[in-house]
Amino acid sequence: MEIDAAKCVGCGNCVPFCTMGAIRVENDVAVVNEDECVECSTCYRCCGPEGLRATFVRGLRRLFRALHLRYDAPLDVCPTGALVPPELKWPRSLRRAFSDPTVTHDSTGMAGRGTEEIKTNDITGRIGPGEAGIVIDLGRPGTGVFFRDIDTMTRALAQLDVFFEPQNPLTHLMNDPQNGSLRKDIANEKVLSAIIELKIKLADLPEVLHLVEKTATALDTVISVGVSTKCDPEGGIPHESICSGAGYPLSLNGKTNLGLGRPVEGMS
Ligand code: SF4
Ligand code: SF4
């Protein structure tokens, strides 16, 4: 995000809206830490321009200060419209693609993190009996994640017998899904979060989960992991006992998606 220093009056309204804590006010002007900014545009969307002239606002504040009063703009506006979403070039444009939920990923045609994950498996049938779908969610507001850390995880996973989901924007950024390496030119770009998706044999689940846990210790971010399998004919969850046996009891907060559509042929 860019801030027009000539317009900014340093009111600080945009500061608490920043998902990465990347905005600070110095000498009555807001400044963005460009390394930390993930171009999510939350500050811009939350602080609509009020359309006042900077000279007017500064004069008003000076007058009020002299009278021992105080003028503050409403909290959800940028009084002078000083926040300016910039034109982004590659590879910085990836920050916005992954971090601004209003932007659609070119690679998958989906907004947000660019994937339906495995939530729609009843319709897509990507994960079949005897298989497990895994999502590894890296980054969160306040921490974000660099692609170099995602690359560390994808390359580690590629050493096992895994299949990276093709309809996922991270898979599209791989040089070669066989070795899991991401493009080198994006390594130092940071995004709010991103999801690695893969399919494995159900029997390999403990090995994959242990590898994810071990690899995560080297990453400068937080991760959460989701596992998904098709229920068996009795309604049981095939991965439940496997995860518990491997030392990862399922969270009570897990999601269960029930028959959102017609099962694809052969998947019932
Ligand atoms: S675009 Fe997002 S990360 Fe960047 S300054 Fe605005 S809120 Fe913060
Ligand atoms: S809301 Fe606008 S005027 Fe206020 S500090 Fe942020 S950019 Fe500057």
Short mmCIF file of C-alpha atoms and ligand atoms in Angstrom, two decimals:
data_model
loop_
_atom_site.label_atom_id
_atom_site.label_comp_id
_atom_site.label_asym_id
_atom_site.label_seq_id
_atom_site.Cartn_x
_atom_site.Cartn_y
_atom_site.Cartn_z
CA MET A 1 0.00 0.00 0.00
CA GLU A 2 1.19 3.47 -0.74
CA ILE A 3 0.45 6.52 1.35
CA ASP A 4 0.42 9.91 -0.28
CA ALA A 5 2.57 11.86 2.18
CA ALA A 6 1.28 15.18 0.82
CA LYS A 7 -2.27 14.19 1.76
CA CYS A 8 -1.72 12.17 4.94
CA VAL A 9 -2.53 14.08 8.13
CA GLY A 10 -1.28 11.36 10.46
CA CYS A 11 -4.63 10.72 12.12
CA GLY A 12 -3.64 7.06 12.62
CA ASN A 13 -7.05 5.68 11.63
CA CYS A 14 -5.51 3.17 9.23
CA VAL A 15 -3.04 1.76 11.79
CA PRO A 16 -5.34 -0.64 13.69
CA PHE A 17 -6.83 -2.01 10.48
CA CYS A 18 -3.50 -3.24 9.14
CA THR A 19 -3.49 -7.04 9.14
CA MET A 20 0.29 -7.13 9.46
CA GLY A 21 0.97 -4.23 11.81
CA ALA A 22 2.89 -2.66 8.93
CA ILE A 23 1.68 0.96 9.32
CA ARG A 24 3.14 3.41 11.80
CA VAL A 25 2.80 7.18 12.13
CA GLU A 26 6.04 9.17 12.20
CA ASN A 27 6.15 12.97 12.36
CA ASP A 28 2.43 13.19 11.60
CA VAL A 29 2.66 11.03 8.46
CA ALA A 30 1.74 7.35 8.14
CA VAL A 31 4.52 5.11 6.81
CA VAL A 32 4.15 1.56 5.47
CA ASN A 33 6.81 -1.10 6.03
CA GLU A 34 6.91 -2.43 2.47
CA ASP A 35 8.62 -5.68 3.49
CA GLU A 36 5.81 -6.54 5.87
CA CYS A 37 2.89 -5.19 3.82
CA VAL A 38 1.14 -8.07 2.03
CA GLU A 39 -0.97 -5.76 -0.18
CA CYS A 40 -4.24 -7.06 1.27
CA SER A 41 -5.85 -3.59 0.88
CA THR A 42 -7.70 -4.01 4.19
CA CYS A 43 -6.58 -0.55 5.30
CA TYR A 44 -7.92 0.92 2.06
CA ARG A 45 -11.25 -0.91 2.25
CA CYS A 46 -11.78 -0.08 5.93
CA CYS A 47 -10.80 3.60 5.72
CA GLY A 48 -12.84 5.06 2.89
CA PRO A 49 -11.80 8.51 1.67
CA GLU A 50 -13.74 11.34 3.34
CA GLY A 51 -12.63 13.74 0.65
CA LEU A 52 -11.31 16.56 2.83
CA ARG A 53 -8.35 18.67 1.78
CA ALA A 54 -5.20 18.02 3.81
CA THR A 55 -4.62 21.76 4.34
CA PHE A 56 -8.15 22.10 5.73
CA VAL A 57 -7.75 19.17 8.16
CA ARG A 58 -4.31 20.36 9.32
CA GLY A 59 -5.65 23.92 9.84
CA LEU A 60 -8.65 22.60 11.74
CA ARG A 61 -6.47 20.50 14.00
CA ARG A 62 -4.14 23.45 14.69
CA LEU A 63 -7.10 25.66 15.56
CA PHE A 64 -8.64 23.06 17.86
CA ARG A 65 -5.26 22.44 19.55
CA ALA A 66 -4.90 26.16 20.23
CA LEU A 67 -8.32 26.07 21.89
CA HIS A 68 -7.31 22.96 23.88
CA LEU A 69 -9.86 20.97 21.93
CA ARG A 70 -9.28 18.08 19.62
CA TYR A 71 -10.52 17.18 16.17
CA ASP A 72 -10.55 13.49 15.23
CA ALA A 73 -11.95 12.09 12.04
CA PRO A 74 -14.50 9.24 12.32
CA LEU A 75 -12.60 6.00 12.86
CA ASP A 76 -13.55 4.33 9.58
CA VAL A 77 -12.32 6.99 7.18
CA CYS A 78 -9.11 8.28 5.77
CA PRO A 79 -10.06 11.96 5.97
CA THR A 80 -7.97 12.99 2.98
CA GLY A 81 -7.94 9.83 0.84
CA ALA A 82 -4.20 9.37 1.31
CA LEU A 83 -4.23 5.56 1.01
CA VAL A 84 -3.42 4.56 -2.57
CA PRO A 85 -3.41 0.92 -3.71
CA PRO A 86 -0.42 0.79 -6.09
CA GLU A 87 -0.10 -0.89 -9.48
CA LEU A 88 1.87 -4.00 -8.62
CA LYS A 89 4.37 -5.72 -10.87
CA TRP A 90 5.43 -9.35 -10.75
CA PRO A 91 6.39 -10.86 -8.34
CA ARG A 92 5.00 -8.38 -5.79
CA SER A 93 1.57 -8.75 -7.43
CA LEU A 94 1.44 -12.22 -5.85
CA ARG A 95 1.08 -10.58 -2.44
CA ARG A 96 -2.27 -9.10 -3.43
CA ALA A 97 -3.42 -12.26 -5.22
CA PHE A 98 -2.97 -14.33 -2.05
CA SER A 99 -3.89 -11.71 0.55
CA ASP A 100 -6.77 -9.64 -0.83
CA PRO A 101 -9.96 -11.76 -0.76
CA THR A 102 -11.55 -9.61 -3.47
CA VAL A 103 -8.89 -10.58 -6.04
CA THR A 104 -9.24 -13.66 -8.25
CA HIS A 105 -6.28 -15.96 -8.84
CA ASP A 106 -5.49 -16.18 -12.55
CA SER A 107 -4.33 -19.78 -12.13
CA THR A 108 -7.56 -21.21 -10.70
CA GLY A 109 -10.19 -18.52 -11.33
CA MET A 110 -11.00 -18.40 -7.60
CA ALA A 111 -10.70 -15.54 -5.13
CA GLY A 112 -9.30 -15.67 -1.61
CA ARG A 113 -6.62 -18.29 -1.34
CA GLY A 114 -7.56 -19.55 -4.75
CA THR A 115 -8.87 -23.01 -3.93
CA GLU A 116 -12.01 -24.81 -2.79
CA GLU A 117 -9.69 -27.11 -0.82
CA ILE A 118 -11.25 -30.52 -0.27
CA LYS A 119 -14.50 -29.14 1.03
CA THR A 120 -16.27 -29.92 -2.24
CA ASN A 121 -14.96 -33.46 -2.58
CA ASP A 122 -18.48 -34.88 -2.77
CA ILE A 123 -18.73 -33.15 -6.14
CA THR A 124 -15.15 -33.24 -7.39
CA GLY A 125 -14.26 -36.73 -6.17
CA ARG A 126 -10.58 -35.84 -5.88
CA ILE A 127 -10.12 -37.97 -2.77
CA GLY A 128 -11.30 -41.57 -3.05
CA PRO A 129 -11.47 -44.55 -0.69
CA GLY A 130 -8.05 -45.48 0.69
CA GLU A 131 -6.76 -41.94 0.15
CA ALA A 132 -6.42 -38.87 2.35
CA GLY A 133 -6.52 -35.23 1.36
CA ILE A 134 -4.27 -32.90 3.33
CA VAL A 135 -4.32 -29.12 3.55
CA ILE A 136 -1.42 -27.29 5.16
CA ASP A 137 -2.40 -23.73 5.93
CA LEU A 138 0.66 -21.49 6.39
CA GLY A 139 0.51 -17.96 7.77
CA ARG A 140 -2.05 -15.89 9.59
CA PRO A 141 -2.77 -12.17 10.03
CA GLY A 142 0.06 -10.71 12.07
CA THR A 143 2.63 -13.26 10.91
CA GLY A 144 2.07 -13.89 7.20
CA VAL A 145 4.31 -16.33 5.36
CA PHE A 146 7.17 -15.98 2.88
CA PHE A 147 7.16 -18.19 -0.22
CA ARG A 148 10.63 -19.37 0.79
CA ASP A 149 9.04 -21.01 3.85
CA ILE A 150 6.29 -22.54 1.75
CA ASP A 151 9.02 -23.85 -0.57
CA THR A 152 10.76 -25.53 2.39
CA MET A 153 7.54 -27.36 3.20
CA THR A 154 6.62 -28.36 -0.37
CA ARG A 155 10.13 -29.66 -1.10
CA ALA A 156 10.09 -31.72 2.10
CA LEU A 157 6.70 -33.19 1.23
CA ALA A 158 7.80 -34.04 -2.31
CA GLN A 159 10.31 -36.51 -0.87
CA LEU A 160 7.34 -38.72 0.05
CA ASP A 161 4.75 -40.29 -2.23
CA VAL A 162 2.43 -37.29 -2.48
CA PHE A 163 0.33 -35.77 -5.25
CA PHE A 164 0.01 -31.98 -5.19
CA GLU A 165 -3.49 -30.79 -6.12
CA PRO A 166 -3.33 -29.23 -9.62
CA GLN A 167 -6.26 -26.85 -8.94
CA ASN A 168 -4.30 -24.93 -6.33
CA PRO A 169 -2.39 -21.68 -6.92
CA LEU A 170 0.71 -22.90 -5.06
CA THR A 171 0.98 -25.95 -7.31
CA HIS A 172 0.88 -23.55 -10.27
CA LEU A 173 3.92 -21.75 -8.81
CA MET A 174 6.02 -24.93 -8.69
CA ASN A 175 8.86 -25.41 -11.14
CA ASP A 176 8.19 -29.11 -10.93
CA PRO A 177 5.51 -30.77 -8.74
CA GLN A 178 7.76 -33.87 -8.63
CA ASN A 179 10.31 -32.10 -6.43
CA GLY A 180 7.94 -29.50 -4.95
CA SER A 181 10.24 -26.52 -5.59
CA LEU A 182 8.61 -23.13 -6.09
CA ARG A 183 9.82 -20.49 -8.55
CA LYS A 184 12.96 -18.80 -7.25
CA ASP A 185 11.83 -15.26 -8.11
CA ILE A 186 8.99 -15.35 -5.57
CA ALA A 187 11.01 -16.55 -2.56
CA ASN A 188 11.06 -13.19 -0.76
CA GLU A 189 7.44 -12.27 -1.33
CA LYS A 190 5.22 -12.41 1.72
CA VAL A 191 1.50 -13.16 1.79
CA LEU A 192 -1.11 -13.29 4.53
CA SER A 193 -1.57 -17.05 4.17
CA ALA A 194 -1.52 -19.83 1.62
CA ILE A 195 -2.65 -23.44 1.48
CA ILE A 196 -0.67 -26.42 0.24
CA GLU A 197 -2.99 -29.21 -0.88
CA LEU A 198 -2.01 -32.79 -1.52
CA LYS A 199 -3.35 -36.28 -1.81
CA ILE A 200 -1.66 -39.31 -0.26
CA LYS A 201 -2.33 -42.96 0.42
CA LEU A 202 -4.20 -43.25 3.71
CA ALA A 203 -1.58 -45.66 5.04
CA ASP A 204 1.10 -42.97 4.59
CA LEU A 205 -0.71 -40.49 6.83
CA PRO A 206 1.44 -40.90 10.00
CA GLU A 207 4.66 -40.48 8.02
CA VAL A 208 3.36 -37.33 6.29
CA LEU A 209 2.09 -35.77 9.54
CA HIS A 210 5.40 -36.42 11.31
CA LEU A 211 7.28 -34.84 8.40
CA VAL A 212 5.03 -31.76 8.46
CA GLU A 213 5.59 -31.33 12.20
CA LYS A 214 9.36 -31.70 11.86
CA THR A 215 9.58 -29.32 8.90
CA ALA A 216 7.37 -26.71 10.59
CA THR A 217 9.99 -26.15 13.29
CA ALA A 218 12.26 -24.55 10.68
CA LEU A 219 9.60 -22.13 9.39
CA ASP A 220 9.18 -18.52 10.39
CA THR A 221 5.39 -18.72 10.55
CA VAL A 222 2.49 -20.68 12.00
CA ILE A 223 0.73 -23.59 10.34
CA SER A 224 -2.45 -25.59 10.77
CA VAL A 225 -3.11 -28.94 9.16
CA GLY A 226 -6.37 -30.46 7.97
CA VAL A 227 -6.95 -34.08 6.97
CA SER A 228 -9.93 -35.29 5.02
CA THR A 229 -11.16 -38.73 3.98
CA LYS A 230 -14.37 -40.13 2.57
CA CYS A 231 -16.55 -41.65 5.27
CA ASP A 232 -16.80 -45.43 5.12
CA PRO A 233 -20.22 -47.06 4.41
CA GLU A 234 -20.98 -47.17 8.16
CA GLY A 235 -20.31 -43.45 8.49
CA GLY A 236 -16.94 -43.88 10.20
CA ILE A 237 -14.04 -41.50 9.65
CA PRO A 238 -11.13 -43.57 8.30
CA HIS A 239 -8.38 -41.18 9.36
CA GLU A 240 -9.60 -40.67 12.93
CA SER A 241 -7.85 -43.64 14.54
CA ILE A 242 -4.79 -43.23 12.31
CA CYS A 243 -4.29 -39.62 13.39
CA SER A 244 -4.84 -40.45 17.07
CA GLY A 245 -2.46 -43.41 16.83
CA ALA A 246 0.20 -41.15 15.36
CA GLY A 247 -0.20 -38.68 18.23
CA TYR A 248 -2.50 -36.17 16.54
CA PRO A 249 -6.01 -36.51 18.02
CA LEU A 250 -8.56 -34.66 15.92
CA SER A 251 -9.61 -31.21 17.05
CA LEU A 252 -13.16 -30.88 18.29
CA ASN A 253 -13.33 -27.79 16.11
CA GLY A 254 -12.86 -29.77 12.89
CA LYS A 255 -15.26 -29.26 10.02
CA THR A 256 -17.54 -31.95 8.67
CA ASN A 257 -19.08 -31.34 5.28
CA LEU A 258 -22.17 -33.38 4.53
CA GLY A 259 -23.26 -34.28 1.01
CA LEU A 260 -23.19 -30.89 -0.64
CA GLY A 261 -23.91 -32.31 -4.06
CA ARG A 262 -24.43 -35.37 -6.17
CA PRO A 263 -21.47 -37.78 -5.76
CA VAL A 264 -19.46 -38.27 -8.91
CA GLU A 265 -19.95 -41.64 -10.56
CA GLY A 266 -18.17 -44.47 -8.78
CA MET A 267 -17.49 -42.39 -5.66
CA SER A 268 -20.59 -43.23 -3.61
S1 SF4 B 1 -2.38 -3.36 2.36
FE1 SF4 B 1 -2.73 -4.74 4.13
S2 SF4 B 1 -0.71 -5.21 4.94
FE2 SF4 B 1 -0.45 -3.44 3.57
S3 SF4 B 1 -0.61 -1.65 4.88
FE3 SF4 B 1 -2.70 -2.05 4.16
S4 SF4 B 1 -3.63 -3.43 5.69
FE4 SF4 B 1 -1.40 -3.39 6.05
S1 SF4 B 2 -6.06 7.25 7.67
FE1 SF4 B 2 -5.22 8.44 5.97
S2 SF4 B 2 -4.67 10.43 6.85
FE2 SF4 B 2 -4.97 9.02 8.57
S3 SF4 B 2 -2.89 8.23 8.98
FE3 SF4 B 2 -3.86 6.77 7.58
S4 SF4 B 2 -3.27 7.47 5.53
FE4 SF4 B 2 -2.83 9.17 6.95
#
